[in-house]
Coordinates of N, CA, C and O in Angstrom, one line a residue:
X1 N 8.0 -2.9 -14.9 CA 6.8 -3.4 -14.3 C 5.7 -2.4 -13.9 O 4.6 -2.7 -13.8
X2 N 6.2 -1.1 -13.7 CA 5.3 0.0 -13.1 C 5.2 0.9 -14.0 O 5.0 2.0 -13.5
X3 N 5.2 0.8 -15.3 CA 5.1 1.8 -16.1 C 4.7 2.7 -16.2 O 5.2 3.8 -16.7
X4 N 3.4 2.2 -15.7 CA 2.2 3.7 -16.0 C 2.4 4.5 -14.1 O 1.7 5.5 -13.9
X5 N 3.1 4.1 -13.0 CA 3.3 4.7 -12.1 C 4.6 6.2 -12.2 O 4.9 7.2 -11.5
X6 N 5.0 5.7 -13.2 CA 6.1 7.0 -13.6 C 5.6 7.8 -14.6 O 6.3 8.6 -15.0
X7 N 4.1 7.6 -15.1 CA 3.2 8.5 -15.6 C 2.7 9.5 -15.3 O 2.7 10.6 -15.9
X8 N 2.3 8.9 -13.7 CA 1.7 9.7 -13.0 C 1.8 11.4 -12.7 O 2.8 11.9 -13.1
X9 N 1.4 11.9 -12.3 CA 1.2 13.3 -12.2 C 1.1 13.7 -10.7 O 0.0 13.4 -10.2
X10 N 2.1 14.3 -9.8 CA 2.2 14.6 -8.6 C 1.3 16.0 -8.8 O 1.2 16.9 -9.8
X11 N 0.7 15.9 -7.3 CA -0.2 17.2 -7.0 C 0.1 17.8 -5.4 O 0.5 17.2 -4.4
X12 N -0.1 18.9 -5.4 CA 0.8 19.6 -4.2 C -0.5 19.6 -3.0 O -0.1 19.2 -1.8
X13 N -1.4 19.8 -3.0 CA -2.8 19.4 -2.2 C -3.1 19.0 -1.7 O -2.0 18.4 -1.6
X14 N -3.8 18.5 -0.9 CA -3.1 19.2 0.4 C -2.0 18.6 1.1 O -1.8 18.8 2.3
X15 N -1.3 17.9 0.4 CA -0.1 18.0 0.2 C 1.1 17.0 -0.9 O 0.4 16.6 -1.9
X16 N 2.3 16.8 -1.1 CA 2.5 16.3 -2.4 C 2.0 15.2 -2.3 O 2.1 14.6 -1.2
X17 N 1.3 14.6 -3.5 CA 1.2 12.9 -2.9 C 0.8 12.8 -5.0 O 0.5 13.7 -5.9
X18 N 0.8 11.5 -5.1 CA 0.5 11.4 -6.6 C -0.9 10.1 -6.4 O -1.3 9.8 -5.3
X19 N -1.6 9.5 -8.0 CA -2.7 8.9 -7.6 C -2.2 8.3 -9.1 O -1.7 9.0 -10.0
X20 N -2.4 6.9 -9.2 CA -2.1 5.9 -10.1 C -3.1 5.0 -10.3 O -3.2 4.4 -9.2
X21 N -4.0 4.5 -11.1 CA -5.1 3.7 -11.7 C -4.2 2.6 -12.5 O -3.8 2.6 -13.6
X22 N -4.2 1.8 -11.5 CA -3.6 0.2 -12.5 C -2.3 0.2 -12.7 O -1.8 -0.2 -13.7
X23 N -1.8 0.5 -11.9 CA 0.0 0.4 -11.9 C 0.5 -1.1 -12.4 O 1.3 -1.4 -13.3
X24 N -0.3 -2.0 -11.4 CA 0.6 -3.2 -11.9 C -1.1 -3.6 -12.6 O -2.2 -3.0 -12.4
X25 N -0.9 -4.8 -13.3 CA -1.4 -5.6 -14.4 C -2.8 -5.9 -13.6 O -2.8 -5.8 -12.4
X26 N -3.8 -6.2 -14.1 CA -5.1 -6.5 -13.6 C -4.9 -8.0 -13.3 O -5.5 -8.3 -12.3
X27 N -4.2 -9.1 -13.9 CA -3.9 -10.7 -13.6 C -3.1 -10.8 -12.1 O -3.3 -11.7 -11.3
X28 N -1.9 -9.5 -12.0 CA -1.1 -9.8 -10.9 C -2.3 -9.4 -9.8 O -2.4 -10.1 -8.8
X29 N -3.2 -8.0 -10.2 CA -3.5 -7.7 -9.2 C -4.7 -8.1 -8.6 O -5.3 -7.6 -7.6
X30 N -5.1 -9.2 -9.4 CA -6.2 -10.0 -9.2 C -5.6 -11.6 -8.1 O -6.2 -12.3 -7.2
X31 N -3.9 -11.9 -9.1 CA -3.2 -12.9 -8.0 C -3.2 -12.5 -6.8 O -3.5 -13.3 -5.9
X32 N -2.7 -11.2 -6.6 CA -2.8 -10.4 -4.8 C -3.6 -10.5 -4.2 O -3.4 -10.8 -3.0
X33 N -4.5 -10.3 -4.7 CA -5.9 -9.8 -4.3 C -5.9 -11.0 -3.6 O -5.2 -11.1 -2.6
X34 N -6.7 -12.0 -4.0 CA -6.6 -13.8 -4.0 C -6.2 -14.0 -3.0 O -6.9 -14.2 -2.0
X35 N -4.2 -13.8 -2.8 CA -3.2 -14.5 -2.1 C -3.8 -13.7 -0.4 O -3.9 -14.4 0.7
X36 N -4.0 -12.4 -0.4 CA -4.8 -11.4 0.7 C -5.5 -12.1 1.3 O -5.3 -12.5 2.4
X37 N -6.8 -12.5 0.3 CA -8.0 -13.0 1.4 C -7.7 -14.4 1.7 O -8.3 -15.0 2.6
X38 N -7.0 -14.9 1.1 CA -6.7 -16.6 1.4 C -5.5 -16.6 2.9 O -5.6 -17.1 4.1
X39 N -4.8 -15.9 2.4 CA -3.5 -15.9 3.3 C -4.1 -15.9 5.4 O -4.9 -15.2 5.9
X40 N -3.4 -16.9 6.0 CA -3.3 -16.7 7.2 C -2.8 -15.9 8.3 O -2.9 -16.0 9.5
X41 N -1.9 -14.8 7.3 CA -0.4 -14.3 8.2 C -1.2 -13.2 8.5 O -0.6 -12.2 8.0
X42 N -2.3 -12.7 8.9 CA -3.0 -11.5 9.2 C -2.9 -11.7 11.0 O -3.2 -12.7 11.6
X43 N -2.5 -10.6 11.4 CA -2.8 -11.0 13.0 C -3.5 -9.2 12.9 O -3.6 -8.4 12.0
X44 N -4.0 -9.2 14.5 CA -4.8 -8.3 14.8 C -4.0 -7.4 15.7 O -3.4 -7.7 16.7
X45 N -4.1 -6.0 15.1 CA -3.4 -4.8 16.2 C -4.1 -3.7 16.2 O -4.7 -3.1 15.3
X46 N -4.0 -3.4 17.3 CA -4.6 -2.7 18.1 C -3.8 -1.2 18.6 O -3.8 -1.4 19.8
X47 N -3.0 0.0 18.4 CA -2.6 1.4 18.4 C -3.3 2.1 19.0 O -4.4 1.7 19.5
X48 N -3.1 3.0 19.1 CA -3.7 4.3 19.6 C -4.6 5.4 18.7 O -5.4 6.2 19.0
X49 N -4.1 4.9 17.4 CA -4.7 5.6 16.3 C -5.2 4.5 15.0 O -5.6 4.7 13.9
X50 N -4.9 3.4 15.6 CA -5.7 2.4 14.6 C -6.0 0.8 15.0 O -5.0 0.2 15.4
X51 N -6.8 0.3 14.9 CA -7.3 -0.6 15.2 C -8.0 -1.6 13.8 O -9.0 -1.4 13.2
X52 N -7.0 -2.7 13.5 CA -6.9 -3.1 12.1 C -6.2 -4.4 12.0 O -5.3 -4.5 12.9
X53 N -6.4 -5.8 10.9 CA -5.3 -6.2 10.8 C -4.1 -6.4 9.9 O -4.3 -6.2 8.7
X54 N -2.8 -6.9 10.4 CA -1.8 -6.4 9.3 C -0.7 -7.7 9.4 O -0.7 -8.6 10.3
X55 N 0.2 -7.6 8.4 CA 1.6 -8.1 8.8 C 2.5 -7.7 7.7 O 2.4 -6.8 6.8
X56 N 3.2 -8.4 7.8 CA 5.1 -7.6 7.0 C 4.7 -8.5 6.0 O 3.7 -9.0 6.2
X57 N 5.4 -8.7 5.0 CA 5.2 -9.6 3.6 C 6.7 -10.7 3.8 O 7.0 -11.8 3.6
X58 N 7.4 -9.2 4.3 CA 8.9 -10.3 5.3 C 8.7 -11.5 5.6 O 9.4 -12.4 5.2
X59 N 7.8 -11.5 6.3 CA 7.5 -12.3 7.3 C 6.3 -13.8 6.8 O 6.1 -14.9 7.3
X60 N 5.8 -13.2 5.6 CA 4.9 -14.1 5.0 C 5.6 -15.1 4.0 O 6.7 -14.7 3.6
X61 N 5.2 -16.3 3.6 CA 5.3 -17.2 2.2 C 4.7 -16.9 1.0 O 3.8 -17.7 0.6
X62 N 5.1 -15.7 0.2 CA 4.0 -15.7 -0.9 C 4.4 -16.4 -2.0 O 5.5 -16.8 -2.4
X63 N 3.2 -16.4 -2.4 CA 3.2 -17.4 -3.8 C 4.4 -17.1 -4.7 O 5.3 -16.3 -4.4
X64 N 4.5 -17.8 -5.9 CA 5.7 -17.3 -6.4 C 5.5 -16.1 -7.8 O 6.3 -15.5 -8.4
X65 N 4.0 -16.2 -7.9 CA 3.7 -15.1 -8.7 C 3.7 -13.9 -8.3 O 4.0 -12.9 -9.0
X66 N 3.3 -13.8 -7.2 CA 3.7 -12.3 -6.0 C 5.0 -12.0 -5.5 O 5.2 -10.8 -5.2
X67 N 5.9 -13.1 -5.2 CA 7.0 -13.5 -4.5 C 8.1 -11.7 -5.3 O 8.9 -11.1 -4.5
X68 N 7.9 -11.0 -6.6 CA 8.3 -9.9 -6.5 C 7.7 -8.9 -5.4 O 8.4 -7.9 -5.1
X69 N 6.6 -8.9 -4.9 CA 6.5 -7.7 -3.8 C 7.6 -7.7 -3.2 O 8.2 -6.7 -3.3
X70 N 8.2 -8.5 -2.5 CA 9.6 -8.4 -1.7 C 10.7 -8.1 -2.3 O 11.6 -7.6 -1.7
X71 N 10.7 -8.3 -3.1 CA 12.5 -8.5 -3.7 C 12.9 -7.1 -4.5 O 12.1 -6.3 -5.1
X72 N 13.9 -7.1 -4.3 CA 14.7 -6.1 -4.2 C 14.8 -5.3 -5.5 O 15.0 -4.0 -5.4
X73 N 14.7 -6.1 -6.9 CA 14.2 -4.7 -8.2 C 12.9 -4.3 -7.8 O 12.8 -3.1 -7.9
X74 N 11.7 -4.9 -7.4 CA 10.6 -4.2 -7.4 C 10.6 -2.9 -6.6 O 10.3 -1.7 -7.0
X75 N 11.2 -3.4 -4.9 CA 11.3 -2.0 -3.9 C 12.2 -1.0 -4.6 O 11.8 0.2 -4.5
X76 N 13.1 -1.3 -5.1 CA 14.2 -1.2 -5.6 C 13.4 0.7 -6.7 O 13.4 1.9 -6.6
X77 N 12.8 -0.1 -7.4 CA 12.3 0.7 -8.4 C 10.8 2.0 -8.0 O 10.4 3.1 -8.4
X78 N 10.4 0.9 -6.6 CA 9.3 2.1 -5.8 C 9.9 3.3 -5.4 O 9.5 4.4 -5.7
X79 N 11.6 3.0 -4.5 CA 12.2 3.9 -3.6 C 12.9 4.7 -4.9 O 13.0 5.9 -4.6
X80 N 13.4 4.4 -6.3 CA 13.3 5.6 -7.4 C 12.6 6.2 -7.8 O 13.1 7.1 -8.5
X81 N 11.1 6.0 -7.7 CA 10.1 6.9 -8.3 C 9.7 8.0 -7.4 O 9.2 9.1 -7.7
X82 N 9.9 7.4 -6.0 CA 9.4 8.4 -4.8 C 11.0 9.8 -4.6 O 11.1 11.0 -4.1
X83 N 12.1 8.7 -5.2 CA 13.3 9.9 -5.0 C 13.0 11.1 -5.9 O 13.2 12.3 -5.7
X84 N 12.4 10.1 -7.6 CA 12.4 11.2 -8.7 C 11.0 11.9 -9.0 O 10.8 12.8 -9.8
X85 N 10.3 11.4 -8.3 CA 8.8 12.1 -7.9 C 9.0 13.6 -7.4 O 8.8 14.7 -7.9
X86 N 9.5 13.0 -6.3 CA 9.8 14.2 -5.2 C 11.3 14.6 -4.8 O 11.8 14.9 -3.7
X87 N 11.9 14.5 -5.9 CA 13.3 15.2 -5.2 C 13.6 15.1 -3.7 O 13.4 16.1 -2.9
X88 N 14.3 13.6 -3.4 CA 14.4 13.3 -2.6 C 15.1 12.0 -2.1 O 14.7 10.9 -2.4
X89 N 16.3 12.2 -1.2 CA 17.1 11.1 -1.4 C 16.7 9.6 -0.3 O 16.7 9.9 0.8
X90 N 16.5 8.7 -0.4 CA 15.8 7.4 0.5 C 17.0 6.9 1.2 O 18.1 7.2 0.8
X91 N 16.7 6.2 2.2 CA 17.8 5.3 2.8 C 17.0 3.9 1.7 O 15.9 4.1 1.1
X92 N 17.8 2.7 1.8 CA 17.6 1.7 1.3 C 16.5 0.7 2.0 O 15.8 -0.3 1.5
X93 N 16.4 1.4 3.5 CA 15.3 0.3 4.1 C 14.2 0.4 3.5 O 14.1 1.4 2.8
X94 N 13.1 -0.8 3.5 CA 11.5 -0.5 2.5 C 11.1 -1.2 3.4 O 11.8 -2.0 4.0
X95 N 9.8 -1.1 3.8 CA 8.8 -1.8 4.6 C 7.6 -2.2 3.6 O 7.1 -1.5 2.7
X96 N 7.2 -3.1 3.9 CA 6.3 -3.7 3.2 C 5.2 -4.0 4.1 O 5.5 -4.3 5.3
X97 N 4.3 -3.9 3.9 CA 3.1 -4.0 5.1 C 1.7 -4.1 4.1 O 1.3 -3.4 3.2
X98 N 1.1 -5.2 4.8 CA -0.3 -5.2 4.3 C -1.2 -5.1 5.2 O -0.8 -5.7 6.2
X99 N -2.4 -4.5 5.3 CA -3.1 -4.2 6.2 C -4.8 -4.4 5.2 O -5.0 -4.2 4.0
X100 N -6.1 -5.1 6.6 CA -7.2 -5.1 6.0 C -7.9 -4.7 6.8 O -7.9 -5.1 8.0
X101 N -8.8 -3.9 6.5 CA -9.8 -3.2 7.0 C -11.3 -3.9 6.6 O -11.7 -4.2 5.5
X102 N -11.8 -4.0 7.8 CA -13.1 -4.4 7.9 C -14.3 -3.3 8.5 O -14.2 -2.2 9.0
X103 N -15.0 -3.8 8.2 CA -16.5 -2.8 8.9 C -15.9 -3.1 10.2 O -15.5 -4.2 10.6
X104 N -16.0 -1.9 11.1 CA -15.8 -0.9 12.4 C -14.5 -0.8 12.5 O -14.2 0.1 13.3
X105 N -13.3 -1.7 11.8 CA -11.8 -1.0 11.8 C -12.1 0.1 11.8 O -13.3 0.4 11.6
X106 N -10.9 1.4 12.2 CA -10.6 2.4 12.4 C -9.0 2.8 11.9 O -8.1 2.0 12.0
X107 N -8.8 3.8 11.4 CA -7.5 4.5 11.0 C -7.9 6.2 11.7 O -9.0 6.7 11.2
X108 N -7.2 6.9 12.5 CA -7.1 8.4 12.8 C -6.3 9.2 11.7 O -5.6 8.9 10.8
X109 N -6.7 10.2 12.0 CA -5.7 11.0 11.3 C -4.2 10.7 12.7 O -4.1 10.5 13.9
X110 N -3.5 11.0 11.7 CA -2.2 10.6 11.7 C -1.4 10.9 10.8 O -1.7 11.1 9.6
X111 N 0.2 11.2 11.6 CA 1.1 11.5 10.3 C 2.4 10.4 10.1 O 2.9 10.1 11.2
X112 N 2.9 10.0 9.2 CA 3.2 8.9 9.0 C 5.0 9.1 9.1 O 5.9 8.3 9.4
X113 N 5.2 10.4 8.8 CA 6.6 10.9 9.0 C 7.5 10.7 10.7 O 7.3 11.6 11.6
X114 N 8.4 9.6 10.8 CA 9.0 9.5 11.7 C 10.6 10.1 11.5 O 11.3 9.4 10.8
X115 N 11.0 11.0 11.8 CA 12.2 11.5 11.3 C 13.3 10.3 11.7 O 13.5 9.7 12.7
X116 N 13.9 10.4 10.6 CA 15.2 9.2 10.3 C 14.6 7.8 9.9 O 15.3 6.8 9.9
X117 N 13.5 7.8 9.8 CA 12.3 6.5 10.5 C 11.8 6.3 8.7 O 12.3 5.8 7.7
X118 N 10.7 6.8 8.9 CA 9.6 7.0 7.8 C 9.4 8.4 7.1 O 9.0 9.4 7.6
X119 N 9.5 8.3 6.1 CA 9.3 9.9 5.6 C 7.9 9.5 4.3 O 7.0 10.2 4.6
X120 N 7.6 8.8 3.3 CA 7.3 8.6 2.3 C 6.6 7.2 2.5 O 7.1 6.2 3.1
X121 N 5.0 7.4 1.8 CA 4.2 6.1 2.0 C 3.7 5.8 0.5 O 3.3 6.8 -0.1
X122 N 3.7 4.9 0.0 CA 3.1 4.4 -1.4 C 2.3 3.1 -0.7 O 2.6 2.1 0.0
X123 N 0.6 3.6 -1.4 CA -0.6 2.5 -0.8 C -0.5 2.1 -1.9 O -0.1 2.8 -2.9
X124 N -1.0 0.8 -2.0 CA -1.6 0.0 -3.4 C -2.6 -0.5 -2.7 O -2.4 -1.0 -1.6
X125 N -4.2 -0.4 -3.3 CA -5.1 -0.6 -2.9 C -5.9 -1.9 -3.7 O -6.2 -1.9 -4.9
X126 N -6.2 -2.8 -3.0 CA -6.8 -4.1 -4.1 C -8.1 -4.3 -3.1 O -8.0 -4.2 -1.9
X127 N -9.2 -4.4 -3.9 CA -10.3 -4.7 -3.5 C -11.1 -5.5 -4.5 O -10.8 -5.3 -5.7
X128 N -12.4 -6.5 -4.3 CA -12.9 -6.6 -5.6 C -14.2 -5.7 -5.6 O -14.4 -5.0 -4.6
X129 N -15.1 -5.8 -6.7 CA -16.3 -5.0 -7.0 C -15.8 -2.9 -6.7 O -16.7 -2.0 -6.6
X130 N -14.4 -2.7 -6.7 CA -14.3 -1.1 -6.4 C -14.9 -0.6 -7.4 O -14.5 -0.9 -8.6
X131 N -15.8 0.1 -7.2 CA -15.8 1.3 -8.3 C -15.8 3.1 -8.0 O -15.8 3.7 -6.9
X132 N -15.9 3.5 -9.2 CA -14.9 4.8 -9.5 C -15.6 5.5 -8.4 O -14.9 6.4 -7.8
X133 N -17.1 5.2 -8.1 CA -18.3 6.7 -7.7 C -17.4 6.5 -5.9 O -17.3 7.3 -5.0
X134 N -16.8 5.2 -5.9 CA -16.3 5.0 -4.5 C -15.4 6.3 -3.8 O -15.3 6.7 -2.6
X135 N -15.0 6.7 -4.7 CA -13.6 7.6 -4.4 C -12.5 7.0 -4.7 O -12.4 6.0 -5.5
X136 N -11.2 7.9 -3.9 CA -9.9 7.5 -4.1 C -8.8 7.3 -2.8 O -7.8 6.6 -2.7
X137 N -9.7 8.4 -2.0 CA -8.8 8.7 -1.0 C -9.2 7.9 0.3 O -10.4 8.0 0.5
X138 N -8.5 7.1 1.4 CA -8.6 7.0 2.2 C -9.8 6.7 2.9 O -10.4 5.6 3.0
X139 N -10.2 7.7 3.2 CA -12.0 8.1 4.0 C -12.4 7.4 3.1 O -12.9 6.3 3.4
X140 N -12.3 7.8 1.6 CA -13.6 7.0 1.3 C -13.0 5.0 1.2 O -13.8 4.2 1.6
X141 N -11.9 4.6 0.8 CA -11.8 3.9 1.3 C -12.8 2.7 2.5 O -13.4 1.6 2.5
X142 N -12.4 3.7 3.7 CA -13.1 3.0 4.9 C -14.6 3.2 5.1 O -15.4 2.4 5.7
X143 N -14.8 4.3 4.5 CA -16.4 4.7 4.1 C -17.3 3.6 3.4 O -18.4 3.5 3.6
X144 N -16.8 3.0 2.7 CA -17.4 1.9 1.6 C -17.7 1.2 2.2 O -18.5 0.4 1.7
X145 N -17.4 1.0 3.3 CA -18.3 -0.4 4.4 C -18.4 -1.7 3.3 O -18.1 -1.7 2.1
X146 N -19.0 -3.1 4.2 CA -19.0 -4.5 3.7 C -17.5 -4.8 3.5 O -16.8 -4.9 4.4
X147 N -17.3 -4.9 2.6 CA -16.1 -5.7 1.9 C -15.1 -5.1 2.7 O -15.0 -3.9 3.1
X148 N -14.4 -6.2 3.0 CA -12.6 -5.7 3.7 C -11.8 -5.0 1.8 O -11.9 -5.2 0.5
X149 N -11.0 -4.2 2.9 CA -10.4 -3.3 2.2 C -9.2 -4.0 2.4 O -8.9 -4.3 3.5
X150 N -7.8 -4.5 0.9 CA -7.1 -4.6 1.2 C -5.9 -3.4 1.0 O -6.0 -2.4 0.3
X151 N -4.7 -3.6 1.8 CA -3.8 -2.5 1.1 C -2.5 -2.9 1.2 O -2.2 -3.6 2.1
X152 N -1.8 -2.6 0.4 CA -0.4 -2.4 0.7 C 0.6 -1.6 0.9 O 1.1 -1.0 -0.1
X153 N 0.9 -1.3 2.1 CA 1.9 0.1 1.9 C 3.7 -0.6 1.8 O 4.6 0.2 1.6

């Protein structure tokens, strides 16, 4: 299903992290996209370093054309690319989390590494109208103002 994500090309800058254009299918990722802005399971949280809303996919009813984000070959196949990316062994937990950013949301810098916790983050980013001059990273992400930003980590 992720084909072109085991394509990809890891970069050490500033630090390792890799960047993927269209991993999954433009139809699924147009069904996401969809199920994001329709979906009710968004609640609002509020951190010390971010102010945004989000929820688990655990915790959600998705459709049944999405209904692989959860299940277990998909994570299954994320937590192997991140072991064989980066030389590196996973525990089996996966977190699934979607998160949407609106105009005056906030994200800090922050580091996402919880030891024994969290070590490794994979964003999937779905938005409509993105384009390329937008960027890639993050900032510019939130930079882009209007449209909510969706994501999935």
């Amino acid at each position: 299903m992720l084909k072109s994500l085991w394509k990809s090309e890891t970069e050490s800058f500033p630090f390792n992290h890799f960047f993927c254009d269209s991993c999954i299918s433009s139809n699924v990722t147009e069904d996401i996209l969809e199920w994001l802005i329709s979906t009710n399971s968004w609640k609002r949280v509020n951190e010390y370093f971010y102010d945004q809303y989000e929820f688990s996919l655990y915790d959600a009813n998705l459709p049944d054309e999405i209904l692989f984000l959860k299940e277990y070959f998909f994570c299954d196949e994320l937590k192997s690319f991140i072991e064989n990316k980066f030389d590196v062994v996973l525990k089996n937990k996966v977190d699934i989390v979607a998160h949407k950013l609106i105009s005056g949301d906030k994200i800090k810098i922050h580091n996402d590494f919880i030891e024994g916790q969290e070590s490794h983050r994979i964003l999937f980013h779905f938005n409509k109208n993105w384009k390329e001059e937008n960027g890639k990273g993050i900032d510019d992400l939130l930079a882009s103002g209007g449209a909510p930003q969706y994501c999935i980590y």
